[in-house]
Amino acid sequence: MNDKIEITIDAIVHATEDISKIFQSFEILELKEEDFTVNETTGHYDNPILLLYAKIVKKQALNFLKKLVELLPPEQVEELIDEIEERTVDSRFHMRLDKQELVKGNVTLSEKDTIKLKIHTPVYNKKDTIKTFTEIFQIAN
């Protein structure tokens, strides 16, 4: 199962934000700037917006997860485990990290100004979803 983990990371970087600080903040989760693709787009008021996207697999995804679980507050890891059913769609677990806190070196869940994470691993039987993702979140222990 561990070799079938795939994680996608999406972040929006606004014109007022320093992209180098965003890339630097990902280093605590063992991601490098070259792991990302950057697409430029334009916002509602013609302001430049950068869309960051990364897809990591296998060992790199596993290392990312271990670091993520290690750095998240224990009560937030428990919250993720408790919400597995609500957060999972088609074998993809959805979660969001606070972008501004990550820049400060803190890993925490949030619902605004976030970095979106999707953790995918094949779940062949829907009733195994909770068991499968609970095992993933207990990787770091």
Backbone as JSON Lines, residues from 0, in Angstrom:
{"i":0,"aa":"M","n":[0.82,-1.2,0.0],"ca":[0.0,0.0,0.0],"c":[0.86,1.26,0.0]}
{"i":1,"aa":"N","n":[1.92,1.27,0.78],"ca":[2.74,2.48,0.91],"c":[3.32,2.96,-0.41]}
{"i":2,"aa":"D","n":[3.58,2.04,-1.33],"ca":[4.17,2.45,-2.6],"c":[3.1,2.96,-3.57]}
{"i":3,"aa":"K","n":[1.85,2.95,-3.15],"ca":[0.78,3.43,-4.01],"c":[0.24,4.79,-3.56]}
{"i":4,"aa":"I","n":[0.91,5.43,-2.64],"ca":[0.47,6.74,-2.16],"c":[0.9,7.82,-3.15]}
{"i":5,"aa":"E","n":[-0.05,8.7,-3.44],"ca":[0.2,9.82,-4.34],"c":[-0.4,11.07,-3.67]}
{"i":6,"aa":"I","n":[0.35,12.15,-3.64],"ca":[-0.13,13.37,-3.02],"c":[-0.04,14.51,-4.03]}
{"i":7,"aa":"T","n":[-1.12,15.27,-4.14],"ca":[-1.08,16.47,-4.96],"c":[-1.22,17.68,-4.03]}
{"i":8,"aa":"I","n":[-0.49,18.71,-4.36],"ca":[-0.44,19.93,-3.55],"c":[-0.75,21.11,-4.47]}
{"i":9,"aa":"D","n":[-1.73,21.92,-4.07],"ca":[-2.11,23.1,-4.83],"c":[-2.07,24.31,-3.92]}
{"i":10,"aa":"A","n":[-1.47,25.39,-4.41],"ca":[-1.44,26.63,-3.64],"c":[-1.57,27.81,-4.6]}
{"i":11,"aa":"I","n":[-2.21,28.84,-4.1],"ca":[-2.35,30.09,-4.86],"c":[-1.44,31.12,-4.2]}
{"i":12,"aa":"V","n":[-0.6,31.76,-5.02],"ca":[0.29,32.8,-4.51],"c":[-0.14,34.12,-5.14]}
{"i":13,"aa":"H","n":[-0.58,35.03,-4.28],"ca":[-1.06,36.33,-4.75],"c":[0.12,37.28,-4.98]}
{"i":14,"aa":"A","n":[-0.14,38.35,-5.69],"ca":[0.89,39.33,-6.03],"c":[1.56,39.92,-4.8]}
{"i":15,"aa":"T","n":[0.82,39.98,-3.69],"ca":[1.37,40.58,-2.46],"c":[2.23,39.6,-1.67]}
{"i":16,"aa":"E","n":[2.28,38.35,-2.1],"ca":[3.05,37.34,-1.37],"c":[4.39,37.08,-2.06]}
{"i":17,"aa":"D","n":[5.36,36.71,-1.26],"ca":[6.7,36.42,-1.74],"c":[6.8,34.92,-2.04]}
{"i":18,"aa":"I","n":[6.86,34.58,-3.32],"ca":[6.88,33.16,-3.71],"c":[8.09,32.43,-3.14]}
{"i":19,"aa":"S","n":[9.21,33.12,-2.99],"ca":[10.4,32.45,-2.44],"c":[10.15,32.01,-1.0]}
{"i":20,"aa":"K","n":[9.38,32.81,-0.24],"ca":[9.04,32.41,1.14],"c":[8.11,31.2,1.15]}
{"i":21,"aa":"I","n":[7.23,31.14,0.18],"ca":[6.31,29.99,0.08],"c":[7.13,28.73,-0.22]}
{"i":22,"aa":"F","n":[8.02,28.81,-1.21],"ca":[8.86,27.65,-1.52],"c":[9.71,27.26,-0.33]}
{"i":23,"aa":"Q","n":[10.28,28.24,0.33],"ca":[11.13,27.99,1.5],"c":[10.34,27.29,2.61]}
{"i":24,"aa":"S","n":[9.07,27.67,2.78],"ca":[8.25,27.07,3.84],"c":[8.0,25.59,3.59]}
{"i":25,"aa":"F","n":[7.98,25.18,2.32],"ca":[7.75,23.77,2.01],"c":[8.94,22.89,2.39]}
{"i":26,"aa":"E","n":[10.09,23.5,2.61],"ca":[11.29,22.72,2.96],"c":[11.1,21.94,4.26]}
{"i":27,"aa":"I","n":[10.3,22.47,5.2],"ca":[10.09,21.7,6.45],"c":[9.28,20.44,6.19]}
{"i":28,"aa":"L","n":[8.59,20.39,5.05],"ca":[7.85,19.19,4.66],"c":[8.62,18.39,3.6]}
{"i":29,"aa":"E","n":[9.89,18.73,3.46],"ca":[10.82,18.03,2.57],"c":[10.44,18.12,1.09]}
{"i":30,"aa":"L","n":[9.92,19.28,0.71],"ca":[9.66,19.55,-0.71],"c":[10.57,20.68,-1.16]}
{"i":31,"aa":"K","n":[10.98,20.6,-2.42],"ca":[11.86,21.62,-2.98],"c":[11.12,22.39,-4.07]}
{"i":32,"aa":"E","n":[11.65,23.54,-4.4],"ca":[11.03,24.38,-5.44],"c":[10.86,23.61,-6.75]}
{"i":33,"aa":"E","n":[11.85,22.78,-7.08],"ca":[11.76,22.04,-8.35],"c":[10.69,20.95,-8.35]}
{"i":34,"aa":"D","n":[10.08,20.65,-7.19],"ca":[8.97,19.69,-7.14],"c":[7.67,20.3,-7.69]}
{"i":35,"aa":"F","n":[7.65,21.63,-7.84],"ca":[6.44,22.34,-8.22],"c":[6.47,22.82,-9.67]}
{"i":36,"aa":"T","n":[5.29,22.86,-10.26],"ca":[5.12,23.57,-11.51],"c":[4.39,24.87,-11.15]}
{"i":37,"aa":"V","n":[4.72,25.93,-11.87],"ca":[4.15,27.24,-11.59],"c":[3.42,27.73,-12.84]}
{"i":38,"aa":"N","n":[2.16,28.06,-12.67],"ca":[1.38,28.62,-13.78],"c":[0.96,30.03,-13.41]}
{"i":39,"aa":"E","n":[1.08,30.93,-14.36],"ca":[0.68,32.31,-14.11],"c":[-0.72,32.53,-14.65]}
{"i":40,"aa":"T","n":[-1.49,33.29,-13.9],"ca":[-2.83,33.66,-14.34],"c":[-3.11,35.07,-13.84]}
{"i":41,"aa":"T","n":[-4.29,35.56,-14.16],"ca":[-4.64,36.91,-13.77],"c":[-5.88,36.88,-12.89]}
{"i":42,"aa":"G","n":[-5.86,37.66,-11.82],"ca":[-6.97,37.73,-10.89],"c":[-8.09,38.61,-11.39]}
{"i":43,"aa":"H","n":[-9.1,38.75,-10.57],"ca":[-10.31,39.52,-10.9],"c":[-10.0,40.97,-11.27]}
{"i":44,"aa":"Y","n":[-9.03,41.55,-10.59],"ca":[-8.66,42.96,-10.84],"c":[-7.37,43.07,-11.65]}
{"i":45,"aa":"D","n":[-7.14,42.09,-12.53],"ca":[-5.94,42.03,-13.38],"c":[-4.63,41.94,-12.6]}
{"i":46,"aa":"N","n":[-4.72,41.48,-11.36],"ca":[-3.5,41.29,-10.57],"c":[-2.92,39.91,-10.9]}
{"i":47,"aa":"P","n":[-1.58,39.8,-10.94],"ca":[-0.97,38.5,-11.26],"c":[-1.15,37.5,-10.11]}
{"i":48,"aa":"I","n":[-1.46,36.28,-10.48],"ca":[-1.61,35.19,-9.51],"c":[-0.79,34.02,-10.01]}
{"i":49,"aa":"L","n":[-0.07,33.37,-9.11],"ca":[0.69,32.17,-9.47],"c":[0.0,30.96,-8.85]}
{"i":50,"aa":"L","n":[-0.14,29.93,-9.64],"ca":[-0.72,28.68,-9.16],"c":[0.41,27.66,-9.04]}
{"i":51,"aa":"L","n":[0.62,27.16,-7.84],"ca":[1.65,26.15,-7.6],"c":[1.0,24.78,-7.57]}
{"i":52,"aa":"Y","n":[1.66,23.83,-8.2],"ca":[1.14,22.47,-8.23],"c":[2.31,21.49,-8.1]}
{"i":53,"aa":"A","n":[2.12,20.5,-7.26],"ca":[3.12,19.44,-7.13],"c":[2.41,18.11,-7.01]}
{"i":54,"aa":"K","n":[3.02,17.1,-7.58],"ca":[2.51,15.74,-7.45],"c":[3.69,14.88,-7.02]}
{"i":55,"aa":"I","n":[3.56,14.28,-5.85],"ca":[4.64,13.43,-5.35],"c":[4.1,12.02,-5.14]}
{"i":56,"aa":"V","n":[4.98,11.05,-5.33],"ca":[4.56,9.65,-5.27],"c":[5.57,8.82,-4.48]}
{"i":57,"aa":"K","n":[5.14,7.63,-4.16],"ca":[5.95,6.59,-3.54],"c":[6.74,7.08,-2.33]}
{"i":58,"aa":"K","n":[8.06,6.89,-2.35],"ca":[8.87,7.19,-1.17],"c":[8.82,8.67,-0.79]}
{"i":59,"aa":"Q","n":[8.84,9.56,-1.78],"ca":[8.77,10.99,-1.48],"c":[7.44,11.33,-0.81]}
{"i":60,"aa":"A","n":[6.35,10.73,-1.28],"ca":[5.03,10.96,-0.69],"c":[4.98,10.43,0.74]}
{"i":61,"aa":"L","n":[5.58,9.28,0.94],"ca":[5.62,8.68,2.28],"c":[6.43,9.55,3.24]}
{"i":62,"aa":"N","n":[7.58,10.04,2.8],"ca":[8.39,10.94,3.63],"c":[7.64,12.23,3.95]}
{"i":63,"aa":"F","n":[6.94,12.77,2.95],"ca":[6.14,13.97,3.15],"c":[5.08,13.73,4.23]}
{"i":64,"aa":"L","n":[4.38,12.58,4.12],"ca":[3.33,12.26,5.1],"c":[3.88,12.11,6.51]}
{"i":65,"aa":"K","n":[5.02,11.42,6.62],"ca":[5.64,11.25,7.94],"c":[5.95,12.6,8.56]}
{"i":66,"aa":"K","n":[6.53,13.49,7.78],"ca":[6.9,14.82,8.26],"c":[5.63,15.61,8.61]}
{"i":67,"aa":"L","n":[4.62,15.53,7.78],"ca":[3.36,16.23,8.0],"c":[2.72,15.81,9.33]}
{"i":68,"aa":"V","n":[2.61,14.51,9.53],"ca":[1.99,13.99,10.75],"c":[2.82,14.36,11.98]}
{"i":69,"aa":"E","n":[4.12,14.32,11.82],"ca":[5.03,14.68,12.91],"c":[4.87,16.16,13.31]}
{"i":70,"aa":"L","n":[4.66,17.03,12.34],"ca":[4.61,18.47,12.6],"c":[3.21,18.99,12.95]}
{"i":71,"aa":"L","n":[2.17,18.26,12.57],"ca":[0.81,18.68,12.92],"c":[0.58,18.48,14.42]}
{"i":72,"aa":"P","n":[-0.15,19.39,15.05],"ca":[-0.51,19.16,16.47],"c":[-1.27,17.84,16.6]}
{"i":73,"aa":"P","n":[-0.99,17.04,17.64],"ca":[-1.63,15.72,17.79],"c":[-3.16,15.77,17.73]}
{"i":74,"aa":"E","n":[-3.76,16.83,18.29],"ca":[-5.23,16.91,18.26],"c":[-5.74,17.12,16.83]}
{"i":75,"aa":"Q","n":[-4.94,17.74,15.96],"ca":[-5.36,17.9,14.57],"c":[-5.22,16.6,13.79]}
{"i":76,"aa":"V","n":[-4.24,15.79,14.14],"ca":[-4.11,14.47,13.51],"c":[-5.32,13.63,13.89]}
{"i":77,"aa":"E","n":[-5.72,13.7,15.17],"ca":[-6.92,12.98,15.63],"c":[-8.16,13.48,14.9]}
{"i":78,"aa":"E","n":[-8.24,14.79,14.7],"ca":[-9.36,15.39,13.98],"c":[-9.43,14.84,12.55]}
{"i":79,"aa":"L","n":[-8.28,14.75,11.89],"ca":[-8.24,14.19,10.53],"c":[-8.73,12.75,10.52]}
{"i":80,"aa":"I","n":[-8.28,11.97,11.48],"ca":[-8.69,10.56,11.56],"c":[-10.2,10.47,11.81]}
{"i":81,"aa":"D","n":[-10.71,11.32,12.71],"ca":[-12.15,11.32,13.01],"c":[-12.99,11.72,11.81]}
{"i":82,"aa":"E","n":[-12.43,12.51,10.9],"ca":[-13.19,13.05,9.77],"c":[-12.87,12.34,8.45]}
{"i":83,"aa":"I","n":[-12.3,11.15,8.51],"ca":[-11.89,10.45,7.28],"c":[-13.05,10.3,6.3]}
{"i":84,"aa":"E","n":[-14.21,9.87,6.79],"ca":[-15.34,9.66,5.87],"c":[-15.77,10.95,5.18]}
{"i":85,"aa":"E","n":[-15.82,12.06,5.94],"ca":[-16.25,13.33,5.37],"c":[-15.22,13.91,4.4]}
{"i":86,"aa":"R","n":[-13.96,13.59,4.61],"ca":[-12.88,14.19,3.83],"c":[-12.45,13.34,2.62]}
{"i":87,"aa":"T","n":[-13.04,12.17,2.45],"ca":[-12.6,11.26,1.4],"c":[-13.63,11.16,0.28]}
{"i":88,"aa":"V","n":[-13.15,11.35,-0.94],"ca":[-13.98,11.19,-2.14],"c":[-13.16,10.38,-3.14]}
{"i":89,"aa":"D","n":[-13.69,9.26,-3.57],"ca":[-13.02,8.41,-4.58],"c":[-11.56,8.12,-4.22]}
{"i":90,"aa":"S","n":[-11.31,7.6,-3.04],"ca":[-9.97,7.22,-2.57],"c":[-9.02,8.41,-2.43]}
{"i":91,"aa":"R","n":[-9.55,9.63,-2.4],"ca":[-8.74,10.84,-2.21],"c":[-9.14,11.52,-0.92]}
{"i":92,"aa":"F","n":[-8.18,11.66,-0.05],"ca":[-8.41,12.34,1.23],"c":[-8.04,13.81,1.04]}
{"i":93,"aa":"H","n":[-8.97,14.7,1.38],"ca":[-8.78,16.14,1.19],"c":[-8.48,16.83,2.51]}
{"i":94,"aa":"M","n":[-7.47,17.7,2.5],"ca":[-7.17,18.51,3.68],"c":[-6.52,19.81,3.24]}
{"i":95,"aa":"R","n":[-6.52,20.78,4.16],"ca":[-5.95,22.09,3.83],"c":[-5.05,22.55,4.96]}
{"i":96,"aa":"L","n":[-3.9,23.09,4.57],"ca":[-2.96,23.64,5.55],"c":[-2.99,25.16,5.47]}
{"i":97,"aa":"D","n":[-2.76,25.8,6.59],"ca":[-2.72,27.26,6.66],"c":[-1.42,27.75,6.01]}
{"i":98,"aa":"K","n":[-1.55,28.49,4.91],"ca":[-0.38,28.94,4.15],"c":[0.47,29.93,4.95]}
{"i":99,"aa":"Q","n":[-0.18,30.88,5.61],"ca":[0.58,31.9,6.36],"c":[1.31,31.28,7.55]}
{"i":100,"aa":"E","n":[0.69,30.32,8.22],"ca":[1.35,29.63,9.33],"c":[2.53,28.8,8.83]}
{"i":101,"aa":"L","n":[2.38,28.19,7.64],"ca":[3.48,27.4,7.08],"c":[4.69,28.29,6.8]}
{"i":102,"aa":"V","n":[4.44,29.51,6.31],"ca":[5.54,30.45,6.06],"c":[6.27,30.78,7.38]}
{"i":103,"aa":"K","n":[5.53,30.77,8.49],"ca":[6.13,31.03,9.81],"c":[6.8,29.78,10.39]}
{"i":104,"aa":"G","n":[6.68,28.65,9.7],"ca":[7.3,27.41,10.16],"c":[6.38,26.52,10.97]}
{"i":105,"aa":"N","n":[5.07,26.83,10.98],"ca":[4.1,26.03,11.73],"c":[3.2,25.28,10.76]}
{"i":106,"aa":"V","n":[2.95,24.01,11.04],"ca":[2.06,23.22,10.21],"c":[0.74,23.08,10.97]}
{"i":107,"aa":"T","n":[-0.33,23.63,10.39],"ca":[-1.63,23.58,11.03],"c":[-2.74,23.54,9.99]}
{"i":108,"aa":"L","n":[-3.86,22.94,10.34],"ca":[-5.0,22.87,9.44],"c":[-5.71,24.21,9.42]}
{"i":109,"aa":"S","n":[-6.38,24.5,8.31],"ca":[-7.13,25.74,8.18],"c":[-8.14,25.59,7.06]}
{"i":110,"aa":"E","n":[-9.05,26.53,6.98],"ca":[-10.02,26.54,5.9],"c":[-9.95,27.82,5.08]}
{"i":111,"aa":"K","n":[-9.05,28.76,5.45],"ca":[-8.93,29.97,4.64],"c":[-7.45,30.25,4.36]}
{"i":112,"aa":"D","n":[-7.19,30.83,3.17],"ca":[-5.83,31.07,2.67],"c":[-4.98,29.82,2.84]}
{"i":113,"aa":"T","n":[-5.36,28.79,2.12],"ca":[-4.79,27.47,2.38],"c":[-3.97,26.9,1.24]}
{"i":114,"aa":"I","n":[-3.3,25.83,1.59],"ca":[-2.62,24.96,0.64],"c":[-3.44,23.68,0.63]}
{"i":115,"aa":"K","n":[-3.93,23.29,-0.53],"ca":[-4.79,22.11,-0.61],"c":[-3.94,20.87,-0.83]}
{"i":116,"aa":"L","n":[-4.23,19.85,-0.06],"ca":[-3.56,18.55,-0.21],"c":[-4.6,17.49,-0.53]}
{"i":117,"aa":"K","n":[-4.27,16.63,-1.47],"ca":[-5.1,15.46,-1.75],"c":[-4.19,14.26,-1.64]}
{"i":118,"aa":"I","n":[-4.55,13.36,-0.75],"ca":[-3.78,12.14,-0.55],"c":[-4.57,11.01,-1.2]}
{"i":119,"aa":"H","n":[-3.97,10.35,-2.16],"ca":[-4.66,9.29,-2.88],"c":[-3.94,7.97,-2.67]}
{"i":120,"aa":"T","n":[-4.72,6.97,-2.34],"ca":[-4.23,5.6,-2.33],"c":[-5.42,4.73,-2.71]}
{"i":121,"aa":"P","n":[-5.21,3.68,-3.47],"ca":[-6.37,2.87,-3.88],"c":[-7.08,2.25,-2.68]}
{"i":122,"aa":"V","n":[-8.39,2.47,-2.63],"ca":[-9.25,1.81,-1.65],"c":[-10.27,1.04,-2.48]}
{"i":123,"aa":"Y","n":[-10.13,-0.26,-2.48],"ca":[-10.94,-1.08,-3.38],"c":[-12.34,-1.36,-2.84]}
{"i":124,"aa":"N","n":[-12.47,-1.28,-1.53],"ca":[-13.76,-1.51,-0.9],"c":[-14.05,-0.31,0.0]}
{"i":125,"aa":"K","n":[-15.16,0.38,-0.25],"ca":[-15.46,1.62,0.46],"c":[-15.42,1.44,1.98]}
{"i":126,"aa":"K","n":[-15.78,0.26,2.47],"ca":[-15.78,0.06,3.93],"c":[-14.36,0.03,4.51]}
{"i":127,"aa":"D","n":[-13.35,-0.09,3.66],"ca":[-11.95,-0.08,4.12],"c":[-11.35,1.32,4.16]}
{"i":128,"aa":"T","n":[-12.11,2.34,3.75],"ca":[-11.6,3.71,3.68],"c":[-11.05,4.18,5.02]}
{"i":129,"aa":"I","n":[-11.82,4.04,6.08],"ca":[-11.38,4.52,7.39],"c":[-10.12,3.79,7.84]}
{"i":130,"aa":"K","n":[-10.11,2.49,7.69],"ca":[-8.95,1.69,8.09],"c":[-7.7,2.11,7.29]}
{"i":131,"aa":"T","n":[-7.85,2.24,5.99],"ca":[-6.71,2.57,5.12],"c":[-6.11,3.93,5.49]}
{"i":132,"aa":"F","n":[-6.95,4.96,5.6],"ca":[-6.41,6.3,5.88],"c":[-5.97,6.45,7.33]}
{"i":133,"aa":"T","n":[-6.58,5.68,8.25],"ca":[-6.1,5.71,9.64],"c":[-4.67,5.18,9.68]}
{"i":134,"aa":"E","n":[-4.41,4.1,8.95],"ca":[-3.05,3.54,8.87],"c":[-2.08,4.56,8.29]}
{"i":135,"aa":"I","n":[-2.52,5.29,7.28],"ca":[-1.65,6.31,6.68],"c":[-1.29,7.37,7.71]}
{"i":136,"aa":"F","n":[-2.25,7.82,8.48],"ca":[-1.98,8.89,9.46],"c":[-1.23,8.38,10.69]}
{"i":137,"aa":"Q","n":[-1.15,7.08,10.85],"ca":[-0.38,6.53,11.97],"c":[1.02,6.13,11.54]}
{"i":138,"aa":"I","n":[1.37,6.41,10.29],"ca":[2.7,6.11,9.72],"c":[3.83,6.67,10.57]}
{"i":139,"aa":"A","n":[3.65,7.9,11.02],"ca":[4.74,8.58,11.72],"c":[4.98,8.04,13.12]}
{"i":140,"aa":"N","n":[4.03,7.32,13.65],"ca":[4.18,6.83,15.04],"c":[5.0,5.57,15.12]}
